[in-house]
mmCIF file of C-alpha atoms in Angstrom:
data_model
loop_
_atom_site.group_PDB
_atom_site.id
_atom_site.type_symbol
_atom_site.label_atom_id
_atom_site.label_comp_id
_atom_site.label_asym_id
_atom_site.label_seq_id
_atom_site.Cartn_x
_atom_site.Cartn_y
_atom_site.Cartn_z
ATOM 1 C CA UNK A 660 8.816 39.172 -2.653
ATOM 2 C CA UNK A 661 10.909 41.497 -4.711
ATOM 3 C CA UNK A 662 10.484 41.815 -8.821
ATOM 4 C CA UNK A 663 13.682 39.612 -9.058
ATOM 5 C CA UNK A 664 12.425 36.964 -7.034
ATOM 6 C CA UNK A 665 9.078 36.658 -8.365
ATOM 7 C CA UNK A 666 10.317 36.468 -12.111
ATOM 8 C CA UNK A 667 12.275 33.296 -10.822
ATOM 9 C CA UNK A 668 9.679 31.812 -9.248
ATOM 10 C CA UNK A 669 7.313 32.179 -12.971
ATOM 11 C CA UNK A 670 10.497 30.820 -14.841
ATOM 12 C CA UNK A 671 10.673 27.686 -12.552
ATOM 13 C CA UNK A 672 7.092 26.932 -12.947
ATOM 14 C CA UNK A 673 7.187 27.513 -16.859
ATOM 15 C CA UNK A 674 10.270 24.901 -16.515
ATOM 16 C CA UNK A 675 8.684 22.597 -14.789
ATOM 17 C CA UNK A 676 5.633 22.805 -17.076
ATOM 18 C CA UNK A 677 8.282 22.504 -19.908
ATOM 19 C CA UNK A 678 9.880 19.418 -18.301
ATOM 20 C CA UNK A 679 6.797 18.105 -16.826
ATOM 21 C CA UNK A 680 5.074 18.315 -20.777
ATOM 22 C CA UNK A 681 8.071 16.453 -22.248
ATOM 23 C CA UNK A 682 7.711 13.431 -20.518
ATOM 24 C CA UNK A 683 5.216 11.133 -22.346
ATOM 25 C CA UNK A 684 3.897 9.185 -18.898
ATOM 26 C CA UNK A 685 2.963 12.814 -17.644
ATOM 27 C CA UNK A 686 1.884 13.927 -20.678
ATOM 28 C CA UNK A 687 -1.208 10.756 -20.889
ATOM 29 C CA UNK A 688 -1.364 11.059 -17.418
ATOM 30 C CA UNK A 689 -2.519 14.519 -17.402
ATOM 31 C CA UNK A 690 -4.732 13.845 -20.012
ATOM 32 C CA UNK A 691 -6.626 10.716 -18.441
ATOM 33 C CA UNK A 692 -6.899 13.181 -15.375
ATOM 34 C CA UNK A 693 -8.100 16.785 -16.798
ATOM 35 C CA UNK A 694 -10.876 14.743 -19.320
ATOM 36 C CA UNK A 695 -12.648 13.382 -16.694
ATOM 37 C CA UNK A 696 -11.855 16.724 -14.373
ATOM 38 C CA UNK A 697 -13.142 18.989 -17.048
ATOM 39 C CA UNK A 698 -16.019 16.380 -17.472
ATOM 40 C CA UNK A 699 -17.620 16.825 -13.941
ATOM 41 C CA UNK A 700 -16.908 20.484 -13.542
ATOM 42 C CA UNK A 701 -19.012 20.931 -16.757
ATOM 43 C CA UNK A 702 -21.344 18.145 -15.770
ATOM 44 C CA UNK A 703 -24.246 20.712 -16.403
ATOM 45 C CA UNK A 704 -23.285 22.442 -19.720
ATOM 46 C CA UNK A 705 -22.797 18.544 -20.854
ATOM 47 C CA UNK A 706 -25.801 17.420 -19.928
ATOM 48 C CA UNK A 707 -27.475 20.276 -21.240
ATOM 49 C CA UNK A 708 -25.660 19.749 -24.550
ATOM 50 C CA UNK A 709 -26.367 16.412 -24.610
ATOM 51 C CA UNK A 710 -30.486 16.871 -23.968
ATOM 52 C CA UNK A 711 -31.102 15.010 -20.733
ATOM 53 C CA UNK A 712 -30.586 15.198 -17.217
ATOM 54 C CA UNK A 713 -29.251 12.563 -14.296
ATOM 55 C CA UNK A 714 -32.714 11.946 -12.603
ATOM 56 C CA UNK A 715 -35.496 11.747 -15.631
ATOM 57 C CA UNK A 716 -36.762 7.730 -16.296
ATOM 58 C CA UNK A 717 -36.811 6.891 -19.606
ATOM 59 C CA UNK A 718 -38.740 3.654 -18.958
ATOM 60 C CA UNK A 719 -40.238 3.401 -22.637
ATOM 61 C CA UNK A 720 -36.102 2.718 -23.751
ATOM 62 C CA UNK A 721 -36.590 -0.560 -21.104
ATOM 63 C CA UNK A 722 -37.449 -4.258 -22.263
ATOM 64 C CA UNK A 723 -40.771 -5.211 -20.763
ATOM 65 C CA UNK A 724 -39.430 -8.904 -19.244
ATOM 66 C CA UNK A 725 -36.740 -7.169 -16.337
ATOM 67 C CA UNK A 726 -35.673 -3.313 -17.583
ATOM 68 C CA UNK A 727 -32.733 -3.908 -19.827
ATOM 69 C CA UNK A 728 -31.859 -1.098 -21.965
ATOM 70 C CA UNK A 729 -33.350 -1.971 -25.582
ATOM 71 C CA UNK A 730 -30.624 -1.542 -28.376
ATOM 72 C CA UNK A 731 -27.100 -1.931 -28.910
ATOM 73 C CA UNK A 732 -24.295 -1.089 -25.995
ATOM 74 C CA UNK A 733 -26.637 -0.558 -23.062
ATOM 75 C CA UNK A 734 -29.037 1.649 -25.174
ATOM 76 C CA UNK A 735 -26.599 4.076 -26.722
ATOM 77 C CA UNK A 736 -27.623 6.520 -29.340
ATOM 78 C CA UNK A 737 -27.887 9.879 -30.622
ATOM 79 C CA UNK A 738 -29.855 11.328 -27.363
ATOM 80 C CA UNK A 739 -28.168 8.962 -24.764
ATOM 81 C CA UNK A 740 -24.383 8.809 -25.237
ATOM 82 C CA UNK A 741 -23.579 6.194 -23.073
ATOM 83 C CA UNK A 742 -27.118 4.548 -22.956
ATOM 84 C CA UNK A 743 -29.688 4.215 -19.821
ATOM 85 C CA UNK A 744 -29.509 2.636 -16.332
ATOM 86 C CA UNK A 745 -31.472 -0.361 -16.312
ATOM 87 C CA UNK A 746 -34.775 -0.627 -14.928
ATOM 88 C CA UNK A 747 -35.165 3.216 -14.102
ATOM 89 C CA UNK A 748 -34.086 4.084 -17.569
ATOM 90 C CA UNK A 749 -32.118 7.301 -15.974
ATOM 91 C CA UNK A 750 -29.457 8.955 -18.820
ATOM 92 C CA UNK A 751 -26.242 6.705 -17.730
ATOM 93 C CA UNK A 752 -23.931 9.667 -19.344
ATOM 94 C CA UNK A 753 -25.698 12.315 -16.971
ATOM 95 C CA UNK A 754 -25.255 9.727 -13.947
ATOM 96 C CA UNK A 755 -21.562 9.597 -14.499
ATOM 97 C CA UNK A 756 -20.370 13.099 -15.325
ATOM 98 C CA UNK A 757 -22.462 14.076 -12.087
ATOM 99 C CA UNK A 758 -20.785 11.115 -10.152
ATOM 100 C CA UNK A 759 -17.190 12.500 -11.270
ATOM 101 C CA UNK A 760 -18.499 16.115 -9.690
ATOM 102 C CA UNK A 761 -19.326 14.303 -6.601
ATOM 103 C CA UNK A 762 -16.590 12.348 -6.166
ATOM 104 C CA UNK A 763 -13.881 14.841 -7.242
ATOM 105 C CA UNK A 764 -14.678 17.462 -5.630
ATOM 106 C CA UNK A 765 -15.134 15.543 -2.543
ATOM 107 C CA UNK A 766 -11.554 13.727 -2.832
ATOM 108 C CA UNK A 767 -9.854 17.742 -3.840
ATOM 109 C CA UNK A 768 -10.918 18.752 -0.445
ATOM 110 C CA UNK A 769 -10.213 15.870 1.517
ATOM 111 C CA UNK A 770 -6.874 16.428 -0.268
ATOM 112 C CA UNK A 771 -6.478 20.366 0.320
ATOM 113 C CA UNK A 772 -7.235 19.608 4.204
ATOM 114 C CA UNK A 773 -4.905 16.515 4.883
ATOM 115 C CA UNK A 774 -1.676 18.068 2.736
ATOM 116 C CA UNK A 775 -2.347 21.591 4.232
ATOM 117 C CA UNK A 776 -2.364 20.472 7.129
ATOM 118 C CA UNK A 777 0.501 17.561 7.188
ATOM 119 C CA UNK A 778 2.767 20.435 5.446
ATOM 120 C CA UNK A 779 2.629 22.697 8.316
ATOM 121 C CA UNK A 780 3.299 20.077 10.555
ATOM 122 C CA UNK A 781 5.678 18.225 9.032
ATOM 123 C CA UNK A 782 7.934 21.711 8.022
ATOM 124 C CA UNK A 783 7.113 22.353 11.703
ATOM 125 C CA UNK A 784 8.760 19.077 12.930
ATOM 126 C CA UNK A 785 11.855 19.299 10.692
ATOM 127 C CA UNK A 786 12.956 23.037 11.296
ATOM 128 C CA UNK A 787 11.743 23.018 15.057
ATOM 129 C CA UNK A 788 12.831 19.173 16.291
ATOM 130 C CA UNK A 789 13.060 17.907 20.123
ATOM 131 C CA UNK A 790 10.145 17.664 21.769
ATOM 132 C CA UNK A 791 7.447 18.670 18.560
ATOM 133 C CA UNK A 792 9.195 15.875 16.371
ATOM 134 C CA UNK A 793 8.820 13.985 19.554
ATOM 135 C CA UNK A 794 5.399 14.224 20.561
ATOM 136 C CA UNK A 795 4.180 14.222 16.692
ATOM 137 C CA UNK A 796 5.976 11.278 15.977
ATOM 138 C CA UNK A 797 4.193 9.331 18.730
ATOM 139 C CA UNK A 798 0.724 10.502 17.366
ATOM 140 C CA UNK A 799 1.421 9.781 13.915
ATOM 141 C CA UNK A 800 2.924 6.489 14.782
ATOM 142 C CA UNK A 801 -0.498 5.709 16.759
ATOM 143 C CA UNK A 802 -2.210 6.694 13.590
ATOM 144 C CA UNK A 803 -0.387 4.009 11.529
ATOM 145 C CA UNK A 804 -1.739 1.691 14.268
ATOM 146 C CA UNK A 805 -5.376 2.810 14.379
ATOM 147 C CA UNK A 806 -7.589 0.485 11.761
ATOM 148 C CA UNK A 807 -8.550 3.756 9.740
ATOM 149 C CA UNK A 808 -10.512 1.944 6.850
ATOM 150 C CA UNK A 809 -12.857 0.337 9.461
ATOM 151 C CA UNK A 810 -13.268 3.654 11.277
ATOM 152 C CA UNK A 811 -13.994 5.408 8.111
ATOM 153 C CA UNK A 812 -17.182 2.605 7.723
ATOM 154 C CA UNK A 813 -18.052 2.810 10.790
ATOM 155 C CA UNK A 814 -18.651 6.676 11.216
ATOM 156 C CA UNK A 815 -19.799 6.847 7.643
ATOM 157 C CA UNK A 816 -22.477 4.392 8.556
ATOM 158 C CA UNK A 817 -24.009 6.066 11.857
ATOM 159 C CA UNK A 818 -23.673 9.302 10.934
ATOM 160 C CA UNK A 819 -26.859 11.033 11.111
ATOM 161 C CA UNK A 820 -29.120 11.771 7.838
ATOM 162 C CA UNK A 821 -29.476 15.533 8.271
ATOM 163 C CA UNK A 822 -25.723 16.526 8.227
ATOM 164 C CA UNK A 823 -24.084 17.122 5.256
ATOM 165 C CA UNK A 824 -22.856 13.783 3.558
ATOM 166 C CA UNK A 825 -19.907 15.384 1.232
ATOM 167 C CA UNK A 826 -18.710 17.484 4.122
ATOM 168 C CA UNK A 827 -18.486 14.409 6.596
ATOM 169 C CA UNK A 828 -16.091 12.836 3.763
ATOM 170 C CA UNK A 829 -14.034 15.005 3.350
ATOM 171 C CA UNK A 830 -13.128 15.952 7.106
ATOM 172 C CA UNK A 831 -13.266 11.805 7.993
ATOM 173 C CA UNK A 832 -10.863 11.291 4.801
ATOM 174 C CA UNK A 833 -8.675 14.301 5.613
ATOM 175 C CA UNK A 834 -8.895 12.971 8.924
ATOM 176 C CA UNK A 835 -7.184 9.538 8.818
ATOM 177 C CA UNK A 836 -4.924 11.250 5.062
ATOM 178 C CA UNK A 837 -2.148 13.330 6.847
ATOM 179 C CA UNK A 838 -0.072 11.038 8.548
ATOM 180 C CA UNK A 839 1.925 9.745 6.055
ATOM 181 C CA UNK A 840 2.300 12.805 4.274
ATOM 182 C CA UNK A 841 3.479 14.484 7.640
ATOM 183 C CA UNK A 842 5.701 11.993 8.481
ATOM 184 C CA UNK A 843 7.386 12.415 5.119
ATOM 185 C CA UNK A 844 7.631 16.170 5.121
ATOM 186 C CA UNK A 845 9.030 15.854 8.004
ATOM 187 C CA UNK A 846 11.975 13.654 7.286
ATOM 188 C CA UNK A 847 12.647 16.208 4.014
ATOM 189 C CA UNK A 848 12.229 18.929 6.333
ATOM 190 C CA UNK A 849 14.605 18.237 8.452
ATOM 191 C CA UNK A 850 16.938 17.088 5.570
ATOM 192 C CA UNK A 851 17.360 20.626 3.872
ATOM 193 C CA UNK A 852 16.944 22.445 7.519
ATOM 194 C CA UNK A 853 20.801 20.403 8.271
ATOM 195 C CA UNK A 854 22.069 21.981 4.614
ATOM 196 C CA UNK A 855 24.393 25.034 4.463
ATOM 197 C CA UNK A 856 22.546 27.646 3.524
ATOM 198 C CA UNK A 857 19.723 27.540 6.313
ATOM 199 C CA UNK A 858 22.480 27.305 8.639
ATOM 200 C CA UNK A 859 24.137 29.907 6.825
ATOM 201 C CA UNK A 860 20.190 32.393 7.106
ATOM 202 C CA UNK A 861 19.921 31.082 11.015
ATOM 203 C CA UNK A 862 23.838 32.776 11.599
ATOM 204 C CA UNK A 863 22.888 35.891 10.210
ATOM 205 C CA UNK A 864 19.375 36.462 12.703
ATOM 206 C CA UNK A 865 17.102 35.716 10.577
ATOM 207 C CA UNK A 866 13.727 34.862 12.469
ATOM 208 C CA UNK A 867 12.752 30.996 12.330
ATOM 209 C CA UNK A 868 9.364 32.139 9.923
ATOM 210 C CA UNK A 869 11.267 33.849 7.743
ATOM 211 C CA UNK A 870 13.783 31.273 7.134
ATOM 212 C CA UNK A 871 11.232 28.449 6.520
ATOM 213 C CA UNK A 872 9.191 30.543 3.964
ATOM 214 C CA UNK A 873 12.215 31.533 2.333
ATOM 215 C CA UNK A 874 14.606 28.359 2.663
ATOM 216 C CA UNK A 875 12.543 25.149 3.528
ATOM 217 C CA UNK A 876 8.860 26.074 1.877
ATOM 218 C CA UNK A 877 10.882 26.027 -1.840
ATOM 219 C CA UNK A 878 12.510 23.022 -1.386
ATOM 220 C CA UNK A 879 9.301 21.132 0.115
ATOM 221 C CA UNK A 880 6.734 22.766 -2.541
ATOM 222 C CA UNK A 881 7.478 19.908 -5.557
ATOM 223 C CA UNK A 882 7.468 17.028 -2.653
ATOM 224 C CA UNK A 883 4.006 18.239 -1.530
ATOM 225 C CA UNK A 884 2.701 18.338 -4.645
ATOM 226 C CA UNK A 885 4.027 15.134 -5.496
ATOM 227 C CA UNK A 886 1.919 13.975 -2.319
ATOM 228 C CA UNK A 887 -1.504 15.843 -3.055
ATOM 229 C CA UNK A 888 -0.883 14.166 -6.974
ATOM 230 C CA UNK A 889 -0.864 10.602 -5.408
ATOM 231 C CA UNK A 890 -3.111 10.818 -2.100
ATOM 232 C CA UNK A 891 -6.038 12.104 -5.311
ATOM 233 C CA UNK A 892 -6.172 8.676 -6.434
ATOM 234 C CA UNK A 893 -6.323 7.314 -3.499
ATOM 235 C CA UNK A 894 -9.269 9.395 -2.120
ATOM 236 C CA UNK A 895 -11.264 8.804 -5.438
ATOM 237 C CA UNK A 896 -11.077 4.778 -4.900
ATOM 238 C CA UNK A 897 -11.743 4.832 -1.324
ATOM 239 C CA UNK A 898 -14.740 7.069 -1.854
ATOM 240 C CA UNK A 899 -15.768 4.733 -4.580
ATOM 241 C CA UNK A 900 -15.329 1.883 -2.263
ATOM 242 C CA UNK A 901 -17.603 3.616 0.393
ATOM 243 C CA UNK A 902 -20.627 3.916 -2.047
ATOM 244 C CA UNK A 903 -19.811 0.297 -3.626
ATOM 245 C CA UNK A 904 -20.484 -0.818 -0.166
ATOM 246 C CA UNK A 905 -23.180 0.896 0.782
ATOM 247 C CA UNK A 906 -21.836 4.196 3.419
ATOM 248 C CA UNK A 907 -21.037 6.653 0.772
ATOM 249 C CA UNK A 908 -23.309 9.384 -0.850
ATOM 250 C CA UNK A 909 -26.820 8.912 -0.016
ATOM 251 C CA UNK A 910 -29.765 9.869 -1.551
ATOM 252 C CA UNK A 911 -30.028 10.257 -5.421
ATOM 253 C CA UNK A 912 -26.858 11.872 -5.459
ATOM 254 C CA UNK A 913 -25.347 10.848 -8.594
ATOM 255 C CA UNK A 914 -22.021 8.268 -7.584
ATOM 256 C CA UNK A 915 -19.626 6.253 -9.551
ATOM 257 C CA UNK A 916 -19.344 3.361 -6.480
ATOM 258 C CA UNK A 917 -23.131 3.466 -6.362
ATOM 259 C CA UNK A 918 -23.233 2.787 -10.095
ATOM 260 C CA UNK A 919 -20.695 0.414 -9.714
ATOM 261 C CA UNK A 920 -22.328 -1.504 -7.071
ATOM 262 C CA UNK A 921 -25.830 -0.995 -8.917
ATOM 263 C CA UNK A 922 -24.514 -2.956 -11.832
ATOM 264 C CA UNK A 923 -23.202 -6.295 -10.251
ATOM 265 C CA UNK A 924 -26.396 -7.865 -10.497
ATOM 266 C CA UNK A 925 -26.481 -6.963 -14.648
ATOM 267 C CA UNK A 926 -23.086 -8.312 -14.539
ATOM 268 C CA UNK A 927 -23.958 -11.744 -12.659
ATOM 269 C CA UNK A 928 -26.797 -12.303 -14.906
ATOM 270 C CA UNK A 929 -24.900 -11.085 -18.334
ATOM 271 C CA UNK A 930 -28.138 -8.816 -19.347
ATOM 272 C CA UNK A 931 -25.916 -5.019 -18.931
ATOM 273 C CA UNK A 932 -21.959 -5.527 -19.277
ATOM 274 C CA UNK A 933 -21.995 -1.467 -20.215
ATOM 275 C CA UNK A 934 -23.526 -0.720 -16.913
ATOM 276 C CA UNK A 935 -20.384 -1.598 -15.297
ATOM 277 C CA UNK A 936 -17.956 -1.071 -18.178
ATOM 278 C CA UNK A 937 -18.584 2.844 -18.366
ATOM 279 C CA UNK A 938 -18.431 4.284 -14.889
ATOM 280 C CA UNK A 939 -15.669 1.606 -13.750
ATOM 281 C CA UNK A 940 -13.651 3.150 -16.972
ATOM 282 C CA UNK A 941 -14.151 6.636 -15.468
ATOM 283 C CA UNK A 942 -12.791 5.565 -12.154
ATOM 284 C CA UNK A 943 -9.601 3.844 -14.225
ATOM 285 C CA UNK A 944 -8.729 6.688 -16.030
ATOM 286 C CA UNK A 945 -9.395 9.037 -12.865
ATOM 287 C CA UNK A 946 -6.918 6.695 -10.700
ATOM 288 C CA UNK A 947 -4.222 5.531 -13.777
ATOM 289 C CA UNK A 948 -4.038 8.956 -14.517
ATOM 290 C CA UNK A 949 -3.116 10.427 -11.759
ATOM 291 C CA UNK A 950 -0.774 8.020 -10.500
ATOM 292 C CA UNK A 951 1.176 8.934 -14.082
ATOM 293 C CA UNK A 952 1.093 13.042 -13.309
ATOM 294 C CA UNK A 953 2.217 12.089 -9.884
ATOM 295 C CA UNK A 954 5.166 9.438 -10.970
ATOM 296 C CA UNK A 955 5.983 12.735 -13.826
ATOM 297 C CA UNK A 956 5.894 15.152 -11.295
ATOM 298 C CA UNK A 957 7.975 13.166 -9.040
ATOM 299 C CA UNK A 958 10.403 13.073 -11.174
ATOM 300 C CA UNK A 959 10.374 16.549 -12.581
ATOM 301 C CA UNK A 960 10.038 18.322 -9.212
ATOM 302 C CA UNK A 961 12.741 15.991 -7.462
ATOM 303 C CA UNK A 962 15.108 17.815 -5.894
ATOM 304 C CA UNK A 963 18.260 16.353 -6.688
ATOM 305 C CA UNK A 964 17.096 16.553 -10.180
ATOM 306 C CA UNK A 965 16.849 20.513 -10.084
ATOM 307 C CA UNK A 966 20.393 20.849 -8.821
ATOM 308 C CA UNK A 967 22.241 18.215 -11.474
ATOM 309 C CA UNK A 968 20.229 21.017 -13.697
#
């Protein structure tokens, strides 16, 4: 990439920023998504800060007749922000920034895998065509077919113990994530590879790599963001979903489903409303928020938009 070239690129990103920053939906969007971001990649320094950490039993801050938190709001104060899990009496603060870790980082690279990979094939299908868009097209539309969710359960529960639980997430998630994004990359693919100017870079011998990174990758970058942006959201809930029922995380690895699904009994009874309340607003703002980036970015990044401009 030449000097020229490059300084482009860094002034479209800075306008996009610009643009992206000026719209109000992306602006609280952002912000309901970076809190709780910033949250569990500092999960340690915060716990630290805050004096406690995610496994310790505080059973002495538990009512004698059935271990509900003693005090106000679930047992909040001073050294437990967001008060204690009932019965164990375990920081519910710690729980939760360490269940945003999990949980993020687990739905990033589930992410990462299915986009990375749906991007190459769906550029691949739009530039190449016949008997690739053929063949794809078959597998993806047997994908739409397959019952994914149930398949997801189903490994999730027989898995064995002794292999990594994250890691089996994230490929299973990837897994059954890239279809739609493929088949959508596709169909954009193979709109800008009928435009002008790639027909225009094929007449003058340019070799079919070259032309996609230089022609078709550009044009596709905002709409694959725009895809990682939403498919986030959806990872988070369905890896939520997995612990609330039971196949997630394992262990004492710190989850927000697993908290959620740990405080329906509180809820039934009306002893713990904050057990619930906390952790199910963490997976709100995770979720809310980045459907708003991903609507903003949409927007921003659309295509059509750029060229009015």
């Amino acid at each position: 990439m030449s000097i020229a070239e490059s300084r482009q690129a860094r002034g479209r990103r800075t306008s996009v920023l610009g643009r992206l920053l000026r719209k109000r939906s992306g602006v609280a969007g952002l912000v309901m998504l970076v809190v709780p971001l910033v949250a569990g990649l500092c999960a340690p320094l915060l716990v630290r800060i805050e004096g406690q950490d995610p496994n310790t039993m505080h059973t002495d801050l538990l009512a004698p007749d059935g271990g509900r938190p003693l005090g106000a709001l679930g047992g909040v104060s001073a050294d437990h922000w967001l008060g204690v899990v009932p019965v164990t009496g375990v920081d519910l603060f710690a729980q939760i920034v360490y269940g945003i870790r999990s949980s993020l980082f687990i739905a990033f690279g589930a992410s990462i895998l299915a986009l990375g990979f749906a991007a190459v094939l769906g550029t691949a299908m739009g530039y190449f065509g016949g008997w690739l868009n053929a063949v794809a097209g078959r597998v993806i539309d047997f994908m739409f077919g397959f019952p994914g969710l149930m398949f997801v359960i189903a490994i999730t529960a027989i898995v064995p113990p002794e292999l990594p639980r994250g890691l089996v997430l994230v490929l299973v998630l990837a897994f059954f994530g890239w279809t739609v994004p493929a088949r959508i990359i596709g169909a954009q693919a193979g709109a800008v590879n009928a435009r002008a100017f790639v027909e225009a870079a094929r007449a003058t011998g340019a070799p079919p790599w070259q032309i996609i990174r230089r022609e078709l990758l550009p044009h596709l970058f905002g709409l694959v963001v725009v895809l990682f942006a939403m498919s986030l959201p959806g990872n988070v809930s369905v890896i939520a979903g997995l612990s609330f029922l039971g196949v997630g995380l394992r262990g004492d690895v710190p989850d927000l489903g697993k908290l959620l699904s740990d405080s329906l009994p509180w809820i039934y009874s009306g002893a713990d409303v904050w057990y619930m309340l906390f952790p199910g607003a963490v997976v709100f703002l995770i979720v809310f928020g980045a459907t708003l980036a991903g609507d903003a970015l949409r927007d921003v990044l659309d295509v059509r938009t750029e060229d009015a401009a």
